[in-house]
Tab-separated table of C-alpha atoms in Angstrom:
chain	number	residue	atom	x	y	z
M	6	MET	CA	133.980	94.075	114.900
M	7	THR	CA	136.363	95.406	112.264
M	8	GLU	CA	138.959	98.123	112.602
M	9	PRO	CA	138.779	101.480	110.806
M	10	THR	CA	140.827	101.686	107.664
M	11	ASN	CA	142.212	104.326	105.347
M	12	ARG	CA	141.663	101.999	102.406
M	13	ASN	CA	140.946	103.917	99.226
M	14	THR	CA	137.389	103.508	98.017
M	15	VAL	CA	135.916	104.743	94.784
M	16	SER	CA	135.089	108.407	95.287
M	17	GLN	CA	131.457	109.360	95.592
M	18	GLU	CA	132.184	112.226	93.248
M	19	THR	CA	133.485	110.001	90.458
M	20	MET	CA	131.148	107.024	90.781
M	21	THR	CA	127.860	107.063	88.883
M	22	LYS	CA	124.630	105.910	90.481
M	23	LYS	CA	124.600	102.901	88.188
M	24	GLU	CA	128.177	101.956	89.055
M	25	ARG	CA	127.430	102.218	92.764
M	26	PHE	CA	124.229	100.196	92.511
M	27	LEU	CA	125.743	97.395	90.447
M	28	GLY	CA	128.866	97.552	92.591
M	29	ALA	CA	126.806	96.892	95.696
M	30	ILE	CA	125.274	93.862	94.001
M	31	SER	CA	128.630	92.450	92.911
M	32	GLY	CA	130.318	93.052	96.269
M	33	VAL	CA	132.610	95.924	95.346
M	34	PRO	CA	133.774	97.911	98.415
M	35	LEU	CA	131.994	101.257	98.292
M	36	ASP	CA	132.147	104.633	99.979
M	37	ARG	CA	128.466	104.352	100.953
M	38	PRO	CA	125.480	102.147	100.123
M	39	PRO	CA	123.077	103.088	97.329
M	40	ILE	CA	119.493	103.793	98.388
M	41	TRP	CA	116.124	103.523	96.724
M	42	LEU	CA	112.718	102.816	98.267
M	43	MET	CA	109.991	100.404	97.346
M	44	ARG	CA	106.909	102.451	96.326
M	45	GLN	CA	109.163	105.496	96.082
M	46	ALA	CA	106.887	106.803	93.324
M	47	GLY	CA	103.451	107.200	94.844
M	48	ARG	CA	100.702	109.149	96.446
M	49	TYR	CA	102.749	110.646	99.271
M	50	ILE	CA	104.395	112.914	96.645
M	51	PRO	CA	102.400	116.060	95.715
M	52	ALA	CA	103.592	115.900	92.094
M	53	TYR	CA	102.213	112.363	91.853
M	54	GLN	CA	98.861	113.546	93.184
M	55	LYS	CA	98.690	116.147	90.434
M	56	VAL	CA	99.239	113.484	87.790
M	57	LYS	CA	96.676	111.248	89.497
M	58	GLU	CA	94.074	113.992	89.071
M	59	ARG	CA	94.311	113.521	85.305
M	60	TYR	CA	94.685	109.750	84.984
M	61	THR	CA	93.472	106.569	86.619
M	62	PHE	CA	96.012	104.196	88.127
M	63	GLN	CA	95.636	101.842	85.147
M	64	GLU	CA	96.242	104.705	82.722
M	65	MET	CA	99.323	105.764	84.642
M	66	CYS	CA	100.735	102.255	84.217
M	67	ARG	CA	99.687	101.915	80.585
M	68	ILE	CA	100.639	105.313	79.138
M	69	PRO	CA	104.436	105.278	78.801
M	70	ASP	CA	104.928	109.045	78.976
M	71	VAL	CA	102.919	109.212	82.192
M	72	ALA	CA	104.593	106.157	83.719
M	73	ALA	CA	108.009	107.603	82.898
M	74	GLU	CA	107.121	110.973	84.422
M	75	VAL	CA	105.942	109.388	87.668
M	76	SER	CA	108.904	106.990	87.782
M	77	ILE	CA	111.380	109.881	87.609
M	78	GLN	CA	109.688	112.081	90.231
M	79	PRO	CA	111.594	110.545	93.203
M	80	LEU	CA	114.902	110.951	91.352
M	81	ASN	CA	114.224	114.633	90.800
M	82	LEU	CA	112.818	115.218	94.272
M	83	PHE	CA	115.182	113.160	96.430
M	84	ASN	CA	118.165	112.322	94.206
M	85	MET	CA	117.468	108.594	94.639
M	86	ASP	CA	120.178	106.183	93.543
M	87	ALA	CA	117.848	104.216	91.250
M	88	VAL	CA	114.606	104.570	89.328
M	89	ILE	CA	112.014	101.802	89.397
M	90	VAL	CA	109.538	101.819	86.542
M	91	PHE	CA	106.022	102.765	87.585
M	92	ASN	CA	103.891	99.702	86.997
M	93	ASP	CA	101.927	97.042	88.874
M	94	ILE	CA	102.571	93.344	89.370
M	95	LEU	CA	99.041	92.461	88.196
M	96	ILE	CA	99.263	94.173	84.812
M	97	PRO	CA	100.209	90.874	83.041
M	98	PHE	CA	96.847	89.390	84.091
M	99	GLU	CA	95.333	91.225	81.137
M	100	GLN	CA	97.321	88.943	78.809
M	101	MET	CA	96.283	85.870	80.799
M	102	GLY	CA	92.518	86.064	80.395
M	103	LEU	CA	91.736	87.988	83.577
M	104	ALA	CA	90.390	91.457	84.263
M	105	VAL	CA	91.781	93.688	87.013
M	106	ASP	CA	89.864	96.577	88.539
M	107	TYR	CA	91.831	98.837	90.868
M	108	THR	CA	89.459	99.983	93.618
M	109	ASP	CA	89.833	101.883	96.889
M	110	ASN	CA	89.781	98.506	98.654
M	111	GLY	CA	92.549	97.096	96.482
M	112	PRO	CA	92.701	95.316	93.132
M	113	VAL	CA	89.770	93.089	92.245
M	114	ILE	CA	90.435	90.203	89.837
M	115	SER	CA	87.522	88.817	87.900
M	116	PRO	CA	86.574	86.148	87.659
M	117	PRO	CA	88.506	84.729	90.635
M	118	VAL	CA	90.040	81.344	89.899
M	119	ARG	CA	88.994	78.801	92.521
M	120	ASN	CA	88.339	75.546	90.651
M	121	GLU	CA	89.170	73.761	87.419
M	122	ARG	CA	86.296	75.364	85.563
M	123	ASP	CA	87.471	78.841	86.551
M	124	ALA	CA	90.986	77.943	85.416
M	125	GLU	CA	89.942	76.972	81.895
M	126	HIS	CA	90.179	80.536	80.623
M	127	VAL	CA	93.581	81.242	82.251
M	128	HIS	CA	96.562	80.898	79.929
M	129	VAL	CA	100.188	81.912	79.634
M	130	GLY	CA	100.367	85.605	78.853
M	131	VAL	CA	101.138	86.264	75.207
M	132	PHE	CA	102.726	89.603	74.409
M	133	ASP	CA	102.157	89.868	70.663
M	134	GLU	CA	103.232	93.499	70.884
M	135	THR	CA	105.624	95.029	73.365
M	136	PRO	CA	103.600	95.953	76.452
M	137	PRO	CA	103.536	99.558	77.715
M	138	VAL	CA	106.242	98.842	80.293
M	139	PHE	CA	108.734	98.333	77.446
M	140	ASP	CA	108.161	101.854	76.157
M	141	SER	CA	108.021	103.257	79.699
M	142	ILE	CA	111.512	101.957	80.434
M	143	GLY	CA	112.759	103.303	77.100
M	144	ARG	CA	111.425	106.753	77.893
M	145	ILE	CA	112.951	106.673	81.372
M	146	ARG	CA	116.324	105.762	79.902
M	147	ARG	CA	116.209	108.611	77.405
M	148	ARG	CA	115.383	111.080	80.181
M	149	VAL	CA	117.844	109.955	82.874
M	150	GLY	CA	120.691	108.832	80.624
M	151	GLY	CA	122.949	105.860	81.105
M	152	SER	CA	124.351	106.731	84.533
M	153	VAL	CA	121.180	106.006	86.544
M	154	PRO	CA	120.137	102.381	87.128
M	155	ILE	CA	116.592	101.427	86.115
M	156	LEU	CA	114.748	98.638	87.906
M	157	GLY	CA	112.046	96.518	86.341
M	158	PHE	CA	109.907	94.168	88.383
M	159	ALA	CA	107.250	91.497	88.475
M	160	GLY	CA	105.211	89.596	91.006
M	161	ALA	CA	106.374	86.157	92.108
M	162	PRO	CA	104.076	83.283	91.120
M	163	PHE	CA	102.670	82.544	94.569
M	164	THR	CA	101.832	86.183	95.240
M	165	MET	CA	100.194	86.586	91.839
M	166	ALA	CA	98.283	83.343	92.348
M	167	ALA	CA	97.052	84.668	95.691
M	168	TYR	CA	95.516	87.700	93.989
M	169	MET	CA	94.150	85.509	91.208
M	170	VAL	CA	92.418	83.105	93.570
M	171	GLU	CA	91.309	85.505	96.295
M	172	GLY	CA	89.735	87.922	93.827
M	173	LEU	CA	89.885	90.630	96.494
M	174	MET	CA	92.841	90.118	98.795
M	175	SER	CA	92.169	89.129	102.402
M	176	LYS	CA	94.649	88.896	105.250
M	177	ASN	CA	93.969	85.235	105.988
M	178	LEU	CA	94.293	84.133	102.328
M	179	ARG	CA	91.383	81.764	102.771
M	180	TYR	CA	90.802	80.818	99.142
M	181	ILE	CA	94.393	80.347	98.015
M	182	LYS	CA	95.093	78.194	101.079
M	183	GLU	CA	91.935	76.221	100.484
M	184	LEU	CA	93.163	75.563	96.946
M	185	LEU	CA	96.616	74.671	98.290
M	186	TYR	CA	95.234	72.075	100.686
M	187	SER	CA	92.396	70.632	98.607
M	188	GLN	CA	93.468	71.098	94.959
M	189	SER	CA	97.249	71.353	95.044
M	190	ASP	CA	97.619	70.050	91.476
M	191	LEU	CA	95.436	72.876	90.191
M	192	LEU	CA	97.453	75.408	92.171
M	193	ARG	CA	100.671	74.053	90.677
M	194	GLU	CA	99.161	74.343	87.204
M	195	LEU	CA	98.340	77.997	87.853
M	196	LEU	CA	101.807	78.614	89.278
M	197	HIS	CA	103.428	77.194	86.138
M	198	ILE	CA	101.268	79.411	83.920
M	199	ILE	CA	102.193	82.468	85.957
M	200	THR	CA	105.865	81.496	85.976
M	201	GLU	CA	106.056	81.321	82.192
M	202	THR	CA	104.295	84.670	81.937
M	203	VAL	CA	106.589	86.356	84.442
M	204	ILE	CA	109.704	85.062	82.682
M	205	GLU	CA	108.587	86.636	79.421
M	206	TYR	CA	107.479	89.845	81.135
M	207	LEU	CA	110.827	90.304	82.869
M	208	ARG	CA	112.727	89.534	79.675
M	209	ILE	CA	110.773	92.262	77.917
M	210	GLN	CA	111.778	94.733	80.632
M	211	ILE	CA	115.427	93.704	80.412
M	212	GLN	CA	115.333	94.077	76.637
M	213	ALA	CA	113.889	97.551	77.131
M	214	GLY	CA	116.876	98.552	79.237
M	215	ALA	CA	116.225	97.523	82.852
M	216	ASP	CA	119.585	97.133	84.604
M	217	VAL	CA	118.167	95.112	87.509
M	218	VAL	CA	114.842	93.364	88.076
M	219	GLN	CA	113.061	92.664	91.342
M	220	ILE	CA	110.656	89.820	92.060
M	221	PHE	CA	108.052	90.617	94.718
M	222	ASP	CA	106.756	87.673	96.755
M	223	THR	CA	104.781	89.788	99.186
M	224	TRP	CA	102.334	87.091	100.267
M	225	ALA	CA	104.655	84.083	100.452
M	226	GLY	CA	105.404	85.010	104.056
M	227	ALA	CA	101.911	83.743	104.962
M	228	LEU	CA	103.004	80.186	104.158
M	229	SER	CA	104.452	77.595	106.472
M	230	GLN	CA	108.073	76.743	105.806
M	231	GLU	CA	107.109	73.466	104.163
M	232	ASP	CA	104.479	75.115	101.951
M	233	TYR	CA	106.965	77.845	101.030
M	234	ARG	CA	109.328	75.134	99.824
M	235	ARG	CA	106.552	73.526	97.780
M	236	PHE	CA	104.604	76.455	96.378
M	237	ALA	CA	106.879	79.515	96.395
M	238	ALA	CA	110.572	78.633	96.221
M	239	PRO	CA	110.512	76.313	93.151
M	240	TYR	CA	108.795	78.923	90.988
M	241	GLN	CA	111.103	81.701	92.124
M	242	ARG	CA	114.024	79.510	91.069
M	243	MET	CA	112.464	78.739	87.688
M	244	ILE	CA	112.212	82.443	86.908
M	245	ILE	CA	115.715	83.282	88.080
M	246	ASP	CA	117.235	80.293	86.256
M	247	ALA	CA	115.487	81.365	83.059
M	248	ILE	CA	116.635	85.005	83.066
M	249	GLN	CA	119.981	84.857	84.861
M	250	ASN	CA	121.858	85.060	81.552
M	251	ASP	CA	119.805	87.973	80.199
M	252	GLY	CA	122.104	90.607	81.652
M	253	ALA	CA	120.188	91.909	84.682
M	254	PRO	CA	120.781	90.799	88.282
M	255	VAL	CA	117.688	89.692	90.204
M	256	ILE	CA	116.531	90.995	93.581
M	257	LEU	CA	114.150	88.704	95.462
M	258	TYR	CA	111.872	90.357	98.001
M	259	VAL	CA	109.814	88.378	100.504
M	260	LYS	CA	107.757	90.077	103.199
M	261	ASP	CA	107.756	88.238	106.536
M	262	SER	CA	110.975	86.673	105.312
M	263	THR	CA	112.471	85.544	108.618
M	264	PRO	CA	111.793	81.762	108.277
M	265	PHE	CA	112.831	81.593	104.625
M	266	ILE	CA	116.319	83.099	104.345
M	267	LYS	CA	117.976	79.797	103.446
M	268	GLU	CA	115.372	79.105	100.759
M	269	MET	CA	115.680	82.657	99.422
M	270	LYS	CA	119.429	82.238	99.110
M	271	GLU	CA	118.933	78.969	97.221
M	272	SER	CA	116.745	80.782	94.677
M	273	GLY	CA	119.824	82.006	92.833
M	274	ALA	CA	118.935	85.678	93.274
M	275	SER	CA	121.843	88.114	93.369
M	276	VAL	CA	120.198	90.183	96.108
M	277	LEU	CA	117.934	89.180	98.983
M	278	SER	CA	115.553	91.937	100.051
M	279	VAL	CA	114.173	91.377	103.541
M	280	ASP	CA	111.740	93.129	105.851
M	281	TRP	CA	112.501	94.814	109.183
M	282	ARG	CA	111.740	91.737	111.287
M	283	VAL	CA	115.108	90.144	110.564
M	284	ASP	CA	118.645	91.247	111.470
M	285	LEU	CA	120.803	91.831	108.381
M	286	ARG	CA	123.813	90.290	110.110
M	287	ASN	CA	121.856	87.090	110.655
M	288	VAL	CA	120.755	87.086	107.028
M	289	TYR	CA	124.368	87.544	105.957
M	290	GLU	CA	125.498	84.612	108.077
M	291	ILE	CA	122.722	82.304	106.896
M	292	ALA	CA	123.398	83.250	103.277
M	293	GLY	CA	127.105	82.621	103.771
M	294	GLY	CA	128.042	86.074	102.543
M	295	GLU	CA	127.419	84.916	98.981
M	296	VAL	CA	124.679	87.388	98.033
M	297	ALA	CA	124.035	91.092	98.473
M	298	LEU	CA	121.335	92.247	100.864
M	299	GLN	CA	118.674	94.918	100.524
M	300	GLY	CA	116.759	96.631	103.301
M	301	ASN	CA	115.515	96.906	105.841
M	302	LEU	CA	114.181	99.929	107.755
M	303	ASP	CA	110.616	99.681	109.078
M	304	PRO	CA	108.578	102.043	106.833
M	305	THR	CA	106.567	103.304	109.803
M	306	VAL	CA	109.746	104.939	111.128
M	307	LEU	CA	109.174	107.559	108.438
M	308	PHE	CA	106.232	108.901	110.443
M	309	SER	CA	108.552	109.893	113.300
M	310	SER	CA	110.892	112.864	113.540
M	311	PRO	CA	113.876	113.455	111.249
M	312	GLU	CA	116.164	112.803	114.226
M	313	VAL	CA	114.602	109.411	114.928
M	314	ILE	CA	114.674	108.562	111.216
M	315	SER	CA	118.363	109.397	110.985
M	316	ASP	CA	119.201	107.417	114.132
M	317	SER	CA	117.189	104.428	112.898
M	318	ALA	CA	118.874	104.442	109.490
M	319	LEU	CA	122.318	104.703	111.071
M	320	SER	CA	121.419	101.806	113.344
M	321	VAL	CA	120.688	99.626	110.303
M	322	LEU	CA	123.945	100.662	108.636
M	323	ASN	CA	126.174	100.343	111.702
M	324	ASN	CA	124.580	97.094	112.810
M	325	PHE	CA	125.264	95.463	109.445
M	326	GLY	CA	128.774	96.882	109.592
M	327	ARG	CA	129.951	95.999	106.108
M	328	ASP	CA	131.115	98.152	103.207
M	329	THR	CA	130.125	95.661	100.528
M	330	GLY	CA	126.922	94.057	99.353
M	331	HIS	CA	124.259	96.335	100.839
M	332	ILE	CA	121.497	98.313	99.123
M	333	PHE	CA	119.621	100.451	101.627
M	334	ASN	CA	115.841	100.237	101.377
M	335	LEU	CA	112.766	99.942	103.515
M	336	GLY	CA	111.490	96.588	104.689
M	337	HIS	CA	108.361	97.244	102.615
M	338	GLY	CA	106.976	100.105	100.543
M	339	VAL	CA	106.620	103.779	101.458
M	340	LEU	CA	103.269	104.107	103.212
M	341	PRO	CA	100.563	106.560	102.100
M	342	GLY	CA	100.706	109.795	104.028
M	343	THR	CA	104.443	109.577	104.693
M	344	PRO	CA	105.787	113.146	105.050
M	345	VAL	CA	107.943	114.090	102.087
M	346	GLU	CA	110.447	115.857	104.324
M	347	ASN	CA	110.945	112.654	106.311
M	348	VAL	CA	111.809	110.707	103.166
M	349	GLN	CA	114.270	113.473	102.357
M	350	ALA	CA	115.811	113.109	105.824
M	351	LEU	CA	116.310	109.381	105.251
M	352	ILE	CA	117.912	109.857	101.850
M	353	GLU	CA	120.275	112.527	103.143
M	354	THR	CA	121.301	110.348	106.091
M	355	VAL	CA	122.174	107.358	103.942
M	356	GLN	CA	123.845	109.334	101.170
M	357	SER	CA	126.057	111.212	103.659
M	358	TYR	CA	127.080	107.998	105.420
M	359	GLU	CA	130.714	106.947	105.007
M	360	TYR	CA	131.904	103.393	105.408
M	361	VAL	CA	134.846	103.027	107.765
M	362	HIS	CA	135.093	99.215	107.998
M	363	ILE	CA	137.086	96.871	105.846
M	364	SER	CA	135.065	93.772	104.995
M	365	SER	CA	137.968	91.380	104.567
M	366	GLN	CA	138.867	91.654	108.253
M	367	THR	CA	135.469	90.515	109.604
């Protein structure tokens, strides 16, 4: 445990959102952590629902003015510390020879890729023209100015391959695991194709003005540790190695991340984003204090009372106990039906928090 200190920190009043966010990533001692939420732009917000009445989900991703409007809604409503562009990890499939239909049961990819014949029409995504996300980020930047950080994102290769092979996602991942065990060479071929596509897609977002990019490996947590090392970690590293000099730090998110912290740290990501099943102090120790951490409140807490939400958020902050290297977030995305006022309670709790520990004395 560290002792309280009167050490001067950069004033909340003088620090921009972008400075605070990038400062957290680089390990600068701060007055408080920045906060944003995965799926912070979504159907729990009434303003989003009004936009959704006029456009399909695909149109909202593909029409830059609409995507920018939805992306900025949480900033205007909650004063979030970052804006993440409204988009979907499967959008690049359109440039790879696959069709995606967003249904009430989830995205459906057609045709699903389950053998060599199916894979013949899959290719590295070619962006002959800048995709809509490029213009979406540009419009966000013009509307929020240079003081607010903008996040771009993409799906990690294993997670995208899971959608590609399953066709319609299932909890047991039967088809992707069948491919993994019986046709591992074909799976690796698909993973390489996806990796090259994701590298280009993230570079486009960085060129458009994204300050930070996040890689989502939502389904890699379903793998054994050995299979994670074979079919998830190498492709994460390829992406991060390729873009690490493009000017935007990388956040790596893995759901069910507990067994994979060491491998996540070895990915080269600047920030490890973990779910609520793991203690941030343990993650810090395993990672050797060499990367920033993001997370990790259970999103279902937001269905409780404002008092419980505040206590739970403070528990995360006090338990981690450091004034450097922490971006507050949920351990997964905001769930549909989450009360808006409860999200507001969380934001206010974190943004009113004041660090009182000096990291160098831990």
